[in-house]
Coordinates of C-alpha atoms and ligand atoms in Angstrom, one line a residue:
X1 CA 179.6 5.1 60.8
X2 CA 182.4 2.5 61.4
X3 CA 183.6 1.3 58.3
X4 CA 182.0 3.9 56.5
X5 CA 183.7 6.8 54.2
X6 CA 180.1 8.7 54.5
X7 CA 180.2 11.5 57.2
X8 CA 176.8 11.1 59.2
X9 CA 174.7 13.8 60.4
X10 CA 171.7 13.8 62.6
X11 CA 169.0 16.6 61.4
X12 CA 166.3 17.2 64.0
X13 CA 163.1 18.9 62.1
X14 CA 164.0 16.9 59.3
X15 CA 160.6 16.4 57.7
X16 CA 159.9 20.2 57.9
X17 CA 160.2 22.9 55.0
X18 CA 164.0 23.7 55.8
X19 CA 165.2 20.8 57.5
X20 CA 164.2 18.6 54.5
X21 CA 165.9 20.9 51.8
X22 CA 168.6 20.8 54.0
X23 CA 168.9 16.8 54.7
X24 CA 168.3 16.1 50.6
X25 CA 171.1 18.5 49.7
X26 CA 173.8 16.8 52.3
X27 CA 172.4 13.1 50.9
X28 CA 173.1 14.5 47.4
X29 CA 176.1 15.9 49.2
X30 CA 177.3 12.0 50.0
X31 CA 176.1 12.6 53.6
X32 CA 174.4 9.8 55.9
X33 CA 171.4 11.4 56.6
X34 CA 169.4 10.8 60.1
X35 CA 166.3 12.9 60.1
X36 CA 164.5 12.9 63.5
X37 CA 160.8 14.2 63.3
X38 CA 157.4 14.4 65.3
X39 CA 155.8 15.7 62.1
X40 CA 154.2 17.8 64.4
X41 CA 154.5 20.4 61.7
X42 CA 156.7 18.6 59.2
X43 CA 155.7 16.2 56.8
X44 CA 156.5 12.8 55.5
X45 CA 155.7 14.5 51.7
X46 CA 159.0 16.1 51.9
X47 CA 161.0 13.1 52.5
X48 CA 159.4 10.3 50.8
X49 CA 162.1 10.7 48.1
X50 CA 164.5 10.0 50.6
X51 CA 163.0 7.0 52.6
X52 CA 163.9 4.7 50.4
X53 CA 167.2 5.7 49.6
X54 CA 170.6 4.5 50.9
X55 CA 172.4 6.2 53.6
X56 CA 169.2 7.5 54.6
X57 CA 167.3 7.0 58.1
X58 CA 164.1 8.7 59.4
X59 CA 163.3 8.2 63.0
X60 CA 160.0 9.6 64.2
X61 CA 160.2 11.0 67.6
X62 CA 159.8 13.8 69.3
X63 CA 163.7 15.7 70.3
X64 CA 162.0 16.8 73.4
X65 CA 161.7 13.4 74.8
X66 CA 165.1 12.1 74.2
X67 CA 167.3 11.6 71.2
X68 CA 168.7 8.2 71.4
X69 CA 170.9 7.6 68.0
X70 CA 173.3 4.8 68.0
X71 CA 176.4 4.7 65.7
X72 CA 178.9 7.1 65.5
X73 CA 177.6 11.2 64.5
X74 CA 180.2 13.8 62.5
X75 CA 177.5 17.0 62.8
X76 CA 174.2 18.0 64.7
X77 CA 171.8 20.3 62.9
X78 CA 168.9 21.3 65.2
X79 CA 165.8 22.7 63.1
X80 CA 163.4 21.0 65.0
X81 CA 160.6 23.5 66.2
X82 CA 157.1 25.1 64.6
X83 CA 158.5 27.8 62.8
X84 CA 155.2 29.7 61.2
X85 CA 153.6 32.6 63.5
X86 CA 150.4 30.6 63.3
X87 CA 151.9 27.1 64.4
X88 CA 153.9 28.1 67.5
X89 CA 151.1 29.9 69.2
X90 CA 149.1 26.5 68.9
X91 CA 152.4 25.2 69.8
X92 CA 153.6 27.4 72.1
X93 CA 154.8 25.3 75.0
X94 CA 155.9 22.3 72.5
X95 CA 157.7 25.0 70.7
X96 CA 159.5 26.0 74.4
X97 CA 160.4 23.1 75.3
X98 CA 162.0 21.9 71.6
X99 CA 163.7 25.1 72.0
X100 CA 165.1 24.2 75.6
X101 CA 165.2 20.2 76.4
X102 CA 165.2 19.4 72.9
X103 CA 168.2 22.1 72.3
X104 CA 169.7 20.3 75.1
X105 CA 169.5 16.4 73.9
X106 CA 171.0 17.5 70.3
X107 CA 173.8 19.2 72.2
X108 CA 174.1 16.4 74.4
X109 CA 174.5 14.2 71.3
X110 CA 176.8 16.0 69.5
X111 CA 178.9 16.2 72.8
X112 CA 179.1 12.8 73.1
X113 CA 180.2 12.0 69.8
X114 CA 182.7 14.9 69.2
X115 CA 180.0 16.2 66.4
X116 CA 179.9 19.6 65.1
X117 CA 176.5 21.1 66.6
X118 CA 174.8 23.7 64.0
X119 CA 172.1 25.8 65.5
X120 CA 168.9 26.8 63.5
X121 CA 168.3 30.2 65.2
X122 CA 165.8 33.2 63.9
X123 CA 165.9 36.7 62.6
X124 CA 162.8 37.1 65.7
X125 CA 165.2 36.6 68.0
X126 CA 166.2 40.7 67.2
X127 CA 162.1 41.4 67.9
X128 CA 160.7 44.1 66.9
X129 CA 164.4 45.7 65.8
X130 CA 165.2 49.0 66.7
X131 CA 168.7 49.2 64.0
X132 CA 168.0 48.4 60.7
X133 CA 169.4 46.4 58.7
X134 CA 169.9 43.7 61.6
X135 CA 173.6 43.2 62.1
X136 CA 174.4 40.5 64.2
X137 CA 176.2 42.6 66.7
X138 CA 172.4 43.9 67.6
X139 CA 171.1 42.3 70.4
X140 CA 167.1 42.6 69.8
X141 CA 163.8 44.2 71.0
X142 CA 161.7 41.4 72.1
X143 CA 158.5 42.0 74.3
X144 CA 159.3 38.6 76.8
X145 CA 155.7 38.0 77.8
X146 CA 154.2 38.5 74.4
X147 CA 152.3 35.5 71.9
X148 CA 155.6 35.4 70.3
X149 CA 157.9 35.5 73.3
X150 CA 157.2 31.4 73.6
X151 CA 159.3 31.2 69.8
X152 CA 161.5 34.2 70.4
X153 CA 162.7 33.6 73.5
X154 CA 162.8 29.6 72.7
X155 CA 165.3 30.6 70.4
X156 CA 167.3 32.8 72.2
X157 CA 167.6 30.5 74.8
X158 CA 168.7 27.7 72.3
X159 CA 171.8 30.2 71.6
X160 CA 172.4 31.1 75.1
X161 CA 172.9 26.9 75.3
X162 CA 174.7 26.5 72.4
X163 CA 177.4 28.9 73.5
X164 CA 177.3 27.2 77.3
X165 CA 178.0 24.1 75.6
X166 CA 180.5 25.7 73.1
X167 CA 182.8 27.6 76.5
X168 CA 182.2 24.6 78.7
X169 CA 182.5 21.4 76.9
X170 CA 184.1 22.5 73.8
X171 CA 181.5 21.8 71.4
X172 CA 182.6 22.6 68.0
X173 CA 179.0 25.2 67.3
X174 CA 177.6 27.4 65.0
X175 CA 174.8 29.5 65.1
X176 CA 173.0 30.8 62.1
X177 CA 169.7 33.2 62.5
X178 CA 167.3 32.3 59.1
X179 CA 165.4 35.5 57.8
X180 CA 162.0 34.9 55.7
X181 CA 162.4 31.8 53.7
X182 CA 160.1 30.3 50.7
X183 CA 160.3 28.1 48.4
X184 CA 158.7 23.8 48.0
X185 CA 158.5 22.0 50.6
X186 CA 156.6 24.6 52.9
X187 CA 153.0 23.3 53.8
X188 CA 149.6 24.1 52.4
X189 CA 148.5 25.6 55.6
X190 CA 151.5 26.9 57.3
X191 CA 150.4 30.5 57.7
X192 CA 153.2 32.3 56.7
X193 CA 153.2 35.0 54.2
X194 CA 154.5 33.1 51.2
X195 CA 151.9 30.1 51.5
X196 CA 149.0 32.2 52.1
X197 CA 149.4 34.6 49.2
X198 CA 150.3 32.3 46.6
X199 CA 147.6 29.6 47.8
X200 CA 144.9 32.7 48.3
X201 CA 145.8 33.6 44.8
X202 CA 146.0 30.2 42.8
X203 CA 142.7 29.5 44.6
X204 CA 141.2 32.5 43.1
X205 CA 140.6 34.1 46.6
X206 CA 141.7 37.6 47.8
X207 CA 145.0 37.8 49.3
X208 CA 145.0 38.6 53.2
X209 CA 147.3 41.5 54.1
X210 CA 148.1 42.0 57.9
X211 CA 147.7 45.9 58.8
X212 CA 148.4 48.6 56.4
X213 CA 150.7 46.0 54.0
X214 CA 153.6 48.8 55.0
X215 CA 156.0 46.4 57.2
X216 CA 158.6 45.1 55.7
X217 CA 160.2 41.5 55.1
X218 CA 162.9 40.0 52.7
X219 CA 162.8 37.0 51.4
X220 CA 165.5 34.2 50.6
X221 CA 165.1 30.7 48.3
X222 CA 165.4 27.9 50.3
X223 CA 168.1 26.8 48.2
X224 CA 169.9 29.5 48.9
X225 CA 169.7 29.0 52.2
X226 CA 170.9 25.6 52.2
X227 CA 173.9 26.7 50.7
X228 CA 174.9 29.1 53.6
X229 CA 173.9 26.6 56.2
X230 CA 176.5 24.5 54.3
X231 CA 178.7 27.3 54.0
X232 CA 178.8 28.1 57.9
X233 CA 178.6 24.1 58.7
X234 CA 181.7 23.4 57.7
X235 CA 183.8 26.8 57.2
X236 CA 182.7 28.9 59.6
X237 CA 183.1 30.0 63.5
X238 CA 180.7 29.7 66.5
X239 CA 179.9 33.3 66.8
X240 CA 176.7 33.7 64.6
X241 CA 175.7 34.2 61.2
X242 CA 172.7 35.8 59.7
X243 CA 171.6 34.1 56.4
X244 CA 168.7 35.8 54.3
X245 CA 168.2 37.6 51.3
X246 CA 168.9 41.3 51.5
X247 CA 166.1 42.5 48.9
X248 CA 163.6 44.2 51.1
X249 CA 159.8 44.0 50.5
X250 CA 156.8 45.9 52.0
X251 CA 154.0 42.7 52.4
X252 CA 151.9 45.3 50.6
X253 CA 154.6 45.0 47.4
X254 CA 154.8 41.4 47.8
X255 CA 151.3 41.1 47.3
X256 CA 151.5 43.2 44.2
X257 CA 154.3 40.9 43.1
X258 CA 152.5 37.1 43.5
X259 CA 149.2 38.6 41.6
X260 CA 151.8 39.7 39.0
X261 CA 153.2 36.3 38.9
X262 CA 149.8 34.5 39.5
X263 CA 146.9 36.4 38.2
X264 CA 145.0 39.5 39.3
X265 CA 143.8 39.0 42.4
X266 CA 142.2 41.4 45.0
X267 CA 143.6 42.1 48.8
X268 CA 141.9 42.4 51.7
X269 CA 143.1 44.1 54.6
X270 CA 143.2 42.3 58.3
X271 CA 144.1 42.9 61.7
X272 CA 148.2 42.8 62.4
X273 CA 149.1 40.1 64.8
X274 CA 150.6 41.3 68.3
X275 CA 154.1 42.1 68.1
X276 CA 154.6 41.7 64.4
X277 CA 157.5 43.0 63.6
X278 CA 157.6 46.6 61.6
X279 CA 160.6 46.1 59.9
X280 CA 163.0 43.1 59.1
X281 CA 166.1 43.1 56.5
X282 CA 169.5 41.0 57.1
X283 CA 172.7 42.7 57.1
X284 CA 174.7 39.6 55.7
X285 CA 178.0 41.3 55.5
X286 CA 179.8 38.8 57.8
X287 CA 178.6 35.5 55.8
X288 CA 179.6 37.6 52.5
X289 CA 183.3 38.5 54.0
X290 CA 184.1 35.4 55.2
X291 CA 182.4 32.9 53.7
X292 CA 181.7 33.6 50.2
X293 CA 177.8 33.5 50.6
X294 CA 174.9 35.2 49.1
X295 CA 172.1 34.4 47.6
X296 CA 171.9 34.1 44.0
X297 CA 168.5 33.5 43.3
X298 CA 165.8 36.8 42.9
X299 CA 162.8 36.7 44.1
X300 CA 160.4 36.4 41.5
X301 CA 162.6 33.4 39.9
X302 CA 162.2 31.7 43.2
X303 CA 158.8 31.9 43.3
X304 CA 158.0 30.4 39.8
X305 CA 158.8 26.5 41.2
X306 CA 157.3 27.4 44.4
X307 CA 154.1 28.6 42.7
X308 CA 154.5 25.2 40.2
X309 CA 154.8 23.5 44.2
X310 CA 151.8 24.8 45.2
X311 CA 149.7 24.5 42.3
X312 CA 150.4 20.1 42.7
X313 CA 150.2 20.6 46.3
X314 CA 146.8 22.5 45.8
X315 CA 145.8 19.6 42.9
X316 CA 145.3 22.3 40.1
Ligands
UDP401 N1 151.2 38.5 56.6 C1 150.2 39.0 55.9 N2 149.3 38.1 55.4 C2 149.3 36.8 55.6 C3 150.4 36.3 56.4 C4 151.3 37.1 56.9 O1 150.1 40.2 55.6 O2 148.4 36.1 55.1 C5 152.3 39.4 57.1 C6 152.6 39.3 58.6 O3 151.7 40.1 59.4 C7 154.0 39.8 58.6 C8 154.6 39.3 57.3 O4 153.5 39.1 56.4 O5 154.1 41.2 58.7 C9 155.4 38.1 57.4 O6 154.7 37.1 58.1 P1 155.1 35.6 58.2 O7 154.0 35.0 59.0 O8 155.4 35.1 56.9 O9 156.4 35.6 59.0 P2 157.1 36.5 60.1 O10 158.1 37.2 59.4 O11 156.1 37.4 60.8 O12 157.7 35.5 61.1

């Protein structure tokens, strides 16, 4: 902003799980914060710390519509978009069109202000992978006209734009594809693995395995994350980055693990989704090599505050 030392970035999806670790990391950070948010899946919980801080703005509106910010913009984070399995096939032509004219208006803004533009892209955007680990070389196994195409292919298109805007305006870009992530700040009912198991058990229910429990995922602390996104944001290049935790999981020894952490619970099996991917482990090599990343923090310590989130969330 004029007169002001504070570099100011604009991060759409804000209010949701990642964008909101993200936004009160860069505040801490001495960042101007502008979070733009439907809360069409985020949440005003995760930033009412922040509301009434300084250097701190939340607009609620929808990034499809338009994303009118005055004052001047140094970077463009785009995380806006139902993430969970559960929430974009309610979602699924919000979730299209965040992914295609809301992908457009945060380009467009960064564009016009000369900002850095950081993609949040997806592991799904590889499918159902056929090479395993995923290296970011691999271009993806993903069934265009199936219940997860509108997500998958949302997001694929949203790197297909990034890069038009990166070769034909010059857009300063990054792209980073985000494996499974936990940790506070996801929601009560967001579907997603994590939440459901540790909710399931913490309510004394049975915990719901998809299929067999024999597909594999590996899962990354948000605050982890946070510090790759940081780490590609401002040292890294516009090709893109896979950031995720390397430690792989079968859902069916994830399980094991919460009731471990938790209490004894039983499982109960039911039905796989459509198109749920068999297999899914990061190969994070490139953020490693060339920017110093990993993730320091092991799964079962992450999940000890998450499990502390959900229990306040949960009112127990
Ligand atoms: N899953 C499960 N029980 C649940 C929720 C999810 O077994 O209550 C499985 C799901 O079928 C998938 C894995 O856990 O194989 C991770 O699912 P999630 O929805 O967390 O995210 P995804 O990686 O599929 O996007």
């Amino acid at each position: 902003m004029a007169g002001s030392t504070h570099r100011r970035a604009v991060i759409t999806g804000g209010a949701g799980f990642v964008g909101s670790t993200l936004a009160r990391r860069m505040h801490a950070d001495g960042w101007h914060v502008v979070v733009v948010d439907n809360l069409c899946t985020g949440s005003a919980y995760n930033i009412a710390d922040l509301v009434q801080q300084e250097r701190f703005e939340f607009v609620q509106a929808n990034v499809s519509e338009g994303l009118d910010i005055s004052g001047s913009v140094d970077a463009v984070l785009h995380f806006a978009s139902p993430a969970s399995p559960p929430e974009y096939l309610a979602l699924p032509i919000e979730t299209m069109k965040v992914g295609s004219i809301g992908t457009f208006n945060a380009l467009e803004l960064a564009r016009a202000n000369g900002a850095t533009f950081l993609m949040a892209s997806t592991s799904e955007i590889y499918g159902d992978p056929e090479v395993h680990p995923q290296i970011e070389s691999y271009w993806g196994n993903v069934n265009t006209i199936g219940p997860r195409s509108v997500y998958d292919e949302a997001k694929r298109f949203s790197e297909a734009a990034t890069m038009a805007w990166h070769r034909t305006h010059g857009v300063d870009t990054r792209i980073i594809r985000i494996f499974n992530t936990y940790g506070p700040g996801m929601q009560v009912a967001d579907g997603r693995v994590v939440p459901n198991f540790i909710c399931q058990a913490l309510r004394g229910e049975a915990l719901t395995i998809y299929g067999d429990g024999s597909q594999t995922r590996s899962f990354c602390f948000v605050e982890d994350l946070v510090s790759g996104i940081l780490a590609v944001l401002e040292h890294g290049d516009a090709q893109p980055y896979n950031l995720g935790n390397p430690v792989e999981f079968t859902i069916g020894q994830f399980a094991e693990l919460v009731t471990e952490l938790v209490g004894g619970q039983a499982v109960v099996y039911q039905p796989l989704p459509e198109d749920d991917p068999k297999r899914r482990q990061p190969n994070i090599d490139r953020a490693k090599r060339e920017l110093g990343w990993q993730p320091e923090v092991d799964v079962a310590a992450g999940l000890v505050p998450t499990i502390a989130y959900f229990r306040e969330r949960l009112g127990l």
